[in-house]
PDB file of C-alpha atoms in Angstrom:
ATOM      1  CA  UNK O   1     146.592  91.223  90.628  1.00  0.00           C
ATOM      2  CA  UNK O   2     144.917  89.045  93.590  1.00  0.00           C
ATOM      3  CA  UNK O   3     141.893  91.084  94.632  1.00  0.00           C
ATOM      4  CA  UNK O   4     140.701  88.484  97.703  1.00  0.00           C
ATOM      5  CA  UNK O   5     140.476  89.313 101.007  1.00  0.00           C
ATOM      6  CA  UNK O   6     139.428  87.341 103.709  1.00  0.00           C
ATOM      7  CA  UNK O   7     138.403  90.172 106.100  1.00  0.00           C
ATOM      8  CA  UNK O   8     135.079  90.030 103.749  1.00  0.00           C
ATOM      9  CA  UNK O   9     134.559  86.966 105.091  1.00  0.00           C
ATOM     10  CA  UNK O  10     136.336  86.303 108.573  1.00  0.00           C
ATOM     11  CA  UNK O  11     134.554  84.336 110.738  1.00  0.00           C
ATOM     12  CA  UNK O  12     131.986  82.823 108.491  1.00  0.00           C
ATOM     13  CA  UNK O  13     130.312  79.367 109.084  1.00  0.00           C
ATOM     14  CA  UNK O  14     133.236  77.883 106.486  1.00  0.00           C
ATOM     15  CA  UNK O  15     136.038  79.780 108.447  1.00  0.00           C
ATOM     16  CA  UNK O  16     134.381  78.427 111.714  1.00  0.00           C
ATOM     17  CA  UNK O  17     134.027  75.036 110.462  1.00  0.00           C
ATOM     18  CA  UNK O  18     138.043  75.018 109.222  1.00  0.00           C
ATOM     19  CA  UNK O  19     139.118  76.556 112.051  1.00  0.00           C
ATOM     20  CA  UNK O  20     137.144  74.381 114.284  1.00  0.00           C
ATOM     21  CA  UNK O  21     138.970  71.433 112.674  1.00  0.00           C
ATOM     22  CA  UNK O  22     142.271  73.349 112.544  1.00  0.00           C
ATOM     23  CA  UNK O  23     142.352  74.219 116.428  1.00  0.00           C
ATOM     24  CA  UNK O  24     141.451  70.474 117.282  1.00  0.00           C
ATOM     25  CA  UNK O  25     144.225  69.093 114.909  1.00  0.00           C
ATOM     26  CA  UNK O  26     146.798  71.484 116.516  1.00  0.00           C
ATOM     27  CA  UNK O  27     145.830  70.652 120.189  1.00  0.00           C
ATOM     28  CA  UNK O  28     145.962  67.132 119.554  1.00  0.00           C
ATOM     29  CA  UNK O  29     149.594  67.332 117.636  1.00  0.00           C
ATOM     30  CA  UNK O  30     150.915  69.675 120.547  1.00  0.00           C
ATOM     31  CA  UNK O  31     149.613  67.266 123.230  1.00  0.00           C
ATOM     32  CA  UNK O  32     152.993  65.346 122.404  1.00  0.00           C
ATOM     33  CA  UNK O  33     156.223  67.248 123.774  1.00  0.00           C
ATOM     34  CA  UNK O  34     158.296  66.898 120.559  1.00  0.00           C
ATOM     35  CA  UNK O  35     158.573  70.107 118.504  1.00  0.00           C
ATOM     36  CA  UNK O  36     156.453  70.678 115.057  1.00  0.00           C
ATOM     37  CA  UNK O  37     156.507  72.663 112.072  1.00  0.00           C
ATOM     38  CA  UNK O  38     153.223  74.585 110.774  1.00  0.00           C
ATOM     39  CA  UNK O  39     153.120  75.867 107.423  1.00  0.00           C
ATOM     40  CA  UNK O  40     150.300  77.656 105.718  1.00  0.00           C
ATOM     41  CA  UNK O  41     150.085  78.447 102.381  1.00  0.00           C
ATOM     42  CA  UNK O  42     147.522  81.104 101.874  1.00  0.00           C
ATOM     43  CA  UNK O  43     147.617  83.343 105.356  1.00  0.00           C
ATOM     44  CA  UNK O  44     145.733  85.937 105.195  1.00  0.00           C
ATOM     45  CA  UNK O  45     146.615  88.854 107.768  1.00  0.00           C
ATOM     46  CA  UNK O  46     146.035  86.586 110.783  1.00  0.00           C
ATOM     47  CA  UNK O  47     143.707  88.696 112.314  1.00  0.00           C
ATOM     48  CA  UNK O  48     140.411  90.482 111.658  1.00  0.00           C
ATOM     49  CA  UNK O  49     138.248  92.959 113.003  1.00  0.00           C
ATOM     50  CA  UNK O  50     134.532  91.733 112.954  1.00  0.00           C
ATOM     51  CA  UNK O  51     133.661  95.353 113.701  1.00  0.00           C
ATOM     52  CA  UNK O  52     135.388  96.189 110.595  1.00  0.00           C
ATOM     53  CA  UNK O  53     134.147  97.619 107.143  1.00  0.00           C
ATOM     54  CA  UNK O  54     134.719  94.695 105.253  1.00  0.00           C
ATOM     55  CA  UNK O  55     133.337  92.911 107.958  1.00  0.00           C
ATOM     56  CA  UNK O  56     130.303  94.805 108.135  1.00  0.00           C
ATOM     57  CA  UNK O  57     129.616  94.963 105.032  1.00  0.00           C
ATOM     58  CA  UNK O  58     128.803  91.280 104.293  1.00  0.00           C
ATOM     59  CA  UNK O  59     127.808  90.537 107.601  1.00  0.00           C
ATOM     60  CA  UNK O  60     128.710  86.921 106.968  1.00  0.00           C
ATOM     61  CA  UNK O  61     130.168  86.147 110.722  1.00  0.00           C
ATOM     62  CA  UNK O  62     126.569  86.323 111.980  1.00  0.00           C
ATOM     63  CA  UNK O  63     125.859  83.209 110.433  1.00  0.00           C
ATOM     64  CA  UNK O  64     129.055  81.872 111.663  1.00  0.00           C
ATOM     65  CA  UNK O  65     131.305  82.797 114.769  1.00  0.00           C
ATOM     66  CA  UNK O  66     128.458  85.012 116.125  1.00  0.00           C
ATOM     67  CA  UNK O  67     125.543  81.990 115.803  1.00  0.00           C
ATOM     68  CA  UNK O  68     127.918  79.448 117.228  1.00  0.00           C
ATOM     69  CA  UNK O  69     128.846  81.684 120.392  1.00  0.00           C
ATOM     70  CA  UNK O  70     125.390  82.683 120.979  1.00  0.00           C
ATOM     71  CA  UNK O  71     123.883  79.100 120.587  1.00  0.00           C
ATOM     72  CA  UNK O  72     126.743  77.131 121.995  1.00  0.00           C
ATOM     73  CA  UNK O  73     127.615  74.802 119.213  1.00  0.00           C
ATOM     74  CA  UNK O  74     131.399  74.570 120.579  1.00  0.00           C
ATOM     75  CA  UNK O  75     131.346  72.740 123.852  1.00  0.00           C
ATOM     76  CA  UNK O  76     133.308  74.867 126.479  1.00  0.00           C
ATOM     77  CA  UNK O  77     136.601  73.582 125.912  1.00  0.00           C
ATOM     78  CA  UNK O  78     136.927  73.248 123.038  1.00  0.00           C
ATOM     79  CA  UNK O  79     140.412  74.450 121.555  1.00  0.00           C
ATOM     80  CA  UNK O  80     139.374  76.865 119.055  1.00  0.00           C
ATOM     81  CA  UNK O  81     137.167  78.992 121.985  1.00  0.00           C
ATOM     82  CA  UNK O  82     140.448  79.042 123.741  1.00  0.00           C
ATOM     83  CA  UNK O  83     142.410  80.127 120.572  1.00  0.00           C
ATOM     84  CA  UNK O  84     139.640  82.942 120.326  1.00  0.00           C
ATOM     85  CA  UNK O  85     139.575  83.929 124.215  1.00  0.00           C
ATOM     86  CA  UNK O  86     142.924  84.939 124.044  1.00  0.00           C
ATOM     87  CA  UNK O  87     142.832  86.813 120.947  1.00  0.00           C
ATOM     88  CA  UNK O  88     139.923  88.624 122.300  1.00  0.00           C
ATOM     89  CA  UNK O  89     142.121  89.345 125.088  1.00  0.00           C
ATOM     90  CA  UNK O  90     144.999  90.999 123.440  1.00  0.00           C
ATOM     91  CA  UNK O  91     142.987  92.647 120.811  1.00  0.00           C
ATOM     92  CA  UNK O  92     139.425  93.316 121.728  1.00  0.00           C
ATOM     93  CA  UNK O  93     136.113  92.001 121.862  1.00  0.00           C
ATOM     94  CA  UNK O  94     135.621  92.178 117.855  1.00  0.00           C
ATOM     95  CA  UNK O  95     139.004  90.133 117.332  1.00  0.00           C
ATOM     96  CA  UNK O  96     138.770  87.451 115.073  1.00  0.00           C
ATOM     97  CA  UNK O  97     141.876  85.008 115.000  1.00  0.00           C
ATOM     98  CA  UNK O  98     142.711  83.566 111.299  1.00  0.00           C
ATOM     99  CA  UNK O  99     144.153  80.647 111.190  1.00  0.00           C
ATOM    100  CA  UNK O 100     147.879  81.937 111.654  1.00  0.00           C
ATOM    101  CA  UNK O 101     146.783  83.478 115.148  1.00  0.00           C
ATOM    102  CA  UNK O 102     144.881  80.423 115.658  1.00  0.00           C
ATOM    103  CA  UNK O 103     148.113  78.184 115.176  1.00  0.00           C
ATOM    104  CA  UNK O 104     150.622  80.686 116.923  1.00  0.00           C
ATOM    105  CA  UNK O 105     147.877  79.964 119.831  1.00  0.00           C
ATOM    106  CA  UNK O 106     149.256  76.343 119.868  1.00  0.00           C
ATOM    107  CA  UNK O 107     152.354  76.132 118.940  1.00  0.00           C
ATOM    108  CA  UNK O 108     154.962  76.090 121.782  1.00  0.00           C
ATOM    109  CA  UNK O 109     159.202  77.188 122.286  1.00  0.00           C
ATOM    110  CA  UNK O 110     161.050  75.082 119.852  1.00  0.00           C
ATOM    111  CA  UNK O 111     157.703  75.171 117.173  1.00  0.00           C
ATOM    112  CA  UNK O 112     158.450  76.649 113.784  1.00  0.00           C
ATOM    113  CA  UNK O 113     155.705  78.722 111.998  1.00  0.00           C
ATOM    114  CA  UNK O 114     156.356  79.359 108.124  1.00  0.00           C
ATOM    115  CA  UNK O 115     153.398  81.863 106.613  1.00  0.00           C
ATOM    116  CA  UNK O 116     152.799  82.335 102.432  1.00  0.00           C
ATOM    117  CA  UNK O 117     151.200  85.381 101.304  1.00  0.00           C
ATOM    118  CA  UNK O 118     151.075  86.776  97.593  1.00  0.00           C
ATOM    119  CA  UNK O 119     148.438  89.852  98.260  1.00  0.00           C
ATOM    120  CA  UNK O 120     150.498  93.169  99.375  1.00  0.00           C
ATOM    121  CA  UNK O 121     148.384  94.941 101.579  1.00  0.00           C
ATOM    122  CA  UNK O 122     147.850  91.483 103.296  1.00  0.00           C
ATOM    123  CA  UNK O 123     151.192  90.153 103.611  1.00  0.00           C
ATOM    124  CA  UNK O 124     152.185  93.555 105.399  1.00  0.00           C
ATOM    125  CA  UNK O 125     149.344  93.487 107.614  1.00  0.00           C
ATOM    126  CA  UNK O 126     150.338  89.674 108.063  1.00  0.00           C
ATOM    127  CA  UNK O 127     153.892  90.929 109.019  1.00  0.00           C
ATOM    128  CA  UNK O 128     152.722  93.275 111.701  1.00  0.00           C
ATOM    129  CA  UNK O 129     150.144  90.449 113.299  1.00  0.00           C
ATOM    130  CA  UNK O 130     152.977  87.442 113.407  1.00  0.00           C
ATOM    131  CA  UNK O 131     156.330  88.730 112.108  1.00  0.00           C
ATOM    132  CA  UNK O 132     157.702  88.269 115.917  1.00  0.00           C
ATOM    133  CA  UNK O 133     156.353  84.700 115.723  1.00  0.00           C
ATOM    134  CA  UNK O 134     156.494  83.760 112.359  1.00  0.00           C
ATOM    135  CA  UNK O 135     158.846  83.113 109.204  1.00  0.00           C
ATOM    136  CA  UNK O 136     156.570  85.530 106.847  1.00  0.00           C
ATOM    137  CA  UNK O 137     157.073  84.623 102.890  1.00  0.00           C
ATOM    138  CA  UNK O 138     155.740  86.886 100.094  1.00  0.00           C
ATOM    139  CA  UNK O 139     155.676  83.958  97.566  1.00  0.00           C
ATOM    140  CA  UNK O 140     153.222  81.803  95.927  1.00  0.00           C
ATOM    141  CA  UNK O 141     152.319  79.248  98.783  1.00  0.00           C
ATOM    142  CA  UNK O 142     152.860  75.956  96.955  1.00  0.00           C
ATOM    143  CA  UNK O 143     156.286  77.118  96.092  1.00  0.00           C
ATOM    144  CA  UNK O 144     156.943  77.987  99.705  1.00  0.00           C
ATOM    145  CA  UNK O 145     155.862  74.692 101.082  1.00  0.00           C
ATOM    146  CA  UNK O 146     157.949  72.839  98.316  1.00  0.00           C
ATOM    147  CA  UNK O 147     160.790  74.775  99.237  1.00  0.00           C
ATOM    148  CA  UNK O 148     161.030  74.490 103.082  1.00  0.00           C
ATOM    149  CA  UNK O 149     159.872  70.907 102.933  1.00  0.00           C
ATOM    150  CA  UNK O 150     160.818  68.864 104.734  1.00  0.00           C
ATOM    151  CA  UNK O 151     160.958  71.340 107.504  1.00  0.00           C
ATOM    152  CA  UNK O 152     163.028  71.257 110.784  1.00  0.00           C
ATOM    153  CA  UNK O 153     161.241  69.823 112.808  1.00  0.00           C
ATOM    154  CA  UNK O 154     160.182  67.297 110.183  1.00  0.00           C
ATOM    155  CA  UNK O 155     156.741  66.606 112.379  1.00  0.00           C
ATOM    156  CA  UNK O 156     154.356  68.632 111.778  1.00  0.00           C
ATOM    157  CA  UNK O 157     151.394  69.974 109.840  1.00  0.00           C
ATOM    158  CA  UNK O 158     150.855  71.961 106.195  1.00  0.00           C
ATOM    159  CA  UNK O 159     147.262  73.689 105.571  1.00  0.00           C
ATOM    160  CA  UNK O 160     146.565  74.495 102.278  1.00  0.00           C
ATOM    161  CA  UNK O 161     143.435  77.326 102.311  1.00  0.00           C
ATOM    162  CA  UNK O 162     143.413  78.794  98.893  1.00  0.00           C
ATOM    163  CA  UNK O 163     140.940  81.372  97.837  1.00  0.00           C
ATOM    164  CA  UNK O 164     140.800  79.574  94.515  1.00  0.00           C
ATOM    165  CA  UNK O 165     140.227  82.919  93.079  1.00  0.00           C
ATOM    166  CA  UNK O 166     142.981  81.326  90.385  1.00  0.00           C
ATOM    167  CA  UNK O 167     140.826  78.728  88.788  1.00  0.00           C
ATOM    168  CA  UNK O 168     143.629  76.817  87.708  1.00  0.00           C
ATOM    169  CA  UNK O 169     144.086  75.913  91.821  1.00  0.00           C
ATOM    170  CA  UNK O 170     141.566  73.292  91.551  1.00  0.00           C
ATOM    171  CA  UNK O 171     143.870  71.742  88.674  1.00  0.00           C
ATOM    172  CA  UNK O 172     146.683  72.523  90.514  1.00  0.00           C
ATOM    173  CA  UNK O 173     146.098  70.867  93.694  1.00  0.00           C
ATOM    174  CA  UNK O 174     146.709  67.383  93.203  1.00  0.00           C
ATOM    175  CA  UNK O 175     149.693  67.403  92.136  1.00  0.00           C
ATOM    176  CA  UNK O 176     151.206  70.183  94.869  1.00  0.00           C
ATOM    177  CA  UNK O 177     149.494  67.791  97.379  1.00  0.00           C
ATOM    178  CA  UNK O 178     151.446  64.531  96.094  1.00  0.00           C
ATOM    179  CA  UNK O 179     154.891  66.841  95.174  1.00  0.00           C
ATOM    180  CA  UNK O 180     154.628  68.110  98.829  1.00  0.00           C
ATOM    181  CA  UNK O 181     153.727  64.074 100.314  1.00  0.00           C
ATOM    182  CA  UNK O 182     156.812  63.047  98.527  1.00  0.00           C
ATOM    183  CA  UNK O 183     159.063  65.168  99.926  1.00  0.00           C
ATOM    184  CA  UNK O 184     157.484  65.353 103.395  1.00  0.00           C
ATOM    185  CA  UNK O 185     156.269  62.102 104.101  1.00  0.00           C
ATOM    186  CA  UNK O 186     155.673  62.349 107.853  1.00  0.00           C
ATOM    187  CA  UNK O 187     153.441  65.693 107.697  1.00  0.00           C
ATOM    188  CA  UNK O 188     149.892  66.139 108.174  1.00  0.00           C
ATOM    189  CA  UNK O 189     148.555  67.579 104.697  1.00  0.00           C
ATOM    190  CA  UNK O 190     145.069  69.701 105.666  1.00  0.00           C
ATOM    191  CA  UNK O 191     143.583  70.928 101.999  1.00  0.00           C
ATOM    192  CA  UNK O 192     140.093  72.956 102.487  1.00  0.00           C
ATOM    193  CA  UNK O 193     138.289  72.351  99.343  1.00  0.00           C
ATOM    194  CA  UNK O 194     135.136  73.576  98.535  1.00  0.00           C
ATOM    195  CA  UNK O 195     132.328  71.144  97.498  1.00  0.00           C
ATOM    196  CA  UNK O 196     130.156  73.816  95.171  1.00  0.00           C
ATOM    197  CA  UNK O 197     126.517  73.033  93.898  1.00  0.00           C
ATOM    198  CA  UNK O 198     127.355  74.350  90.151  1.00  0.00           C
ATOM    199  CA  UNK O 199     129.977  71.227  90.280  1.00  0.00           C
TER     200      UNK O 199
END
């Protein structure tokens, strides 16, 4: 049984880094009028409450998004700030968008989103948050990406961001990405890969 739940870590420094890059990539890709597909292999719940019990337990957002907003780390026109503002307008001042909700902010009519999640509670929350705008897959994210690749539209991006709770994911990653790239040679594949001090 998978136990990782991102709500404990939402908005932390690593999340901020990942989401700032993702928002920039999506903003760039959507400048072109051609439609695109967005695939995410480990989607989580899509929407987080930074005042919720999980986030308060770790307090990790204080060193991430809270500090970034307080100290002006991101320029005022940064795409992540646009997505964050939209999320907080819709869901309250302590809401934080996960990558599916960030993607939804940038995607347009004609764009397609496929989200995979295995954790039962997370996939239910994901369906409540994203069910009207995304294809939700309760399955292994690598299998989902392989099954829909090449997606329609063919242009697009895949975000791979496992929790690495399953340690075999470290070894699985090169082959999974190579297989995806063979089937979808025009897709952008973005991997979130931790570089840990313990090697």
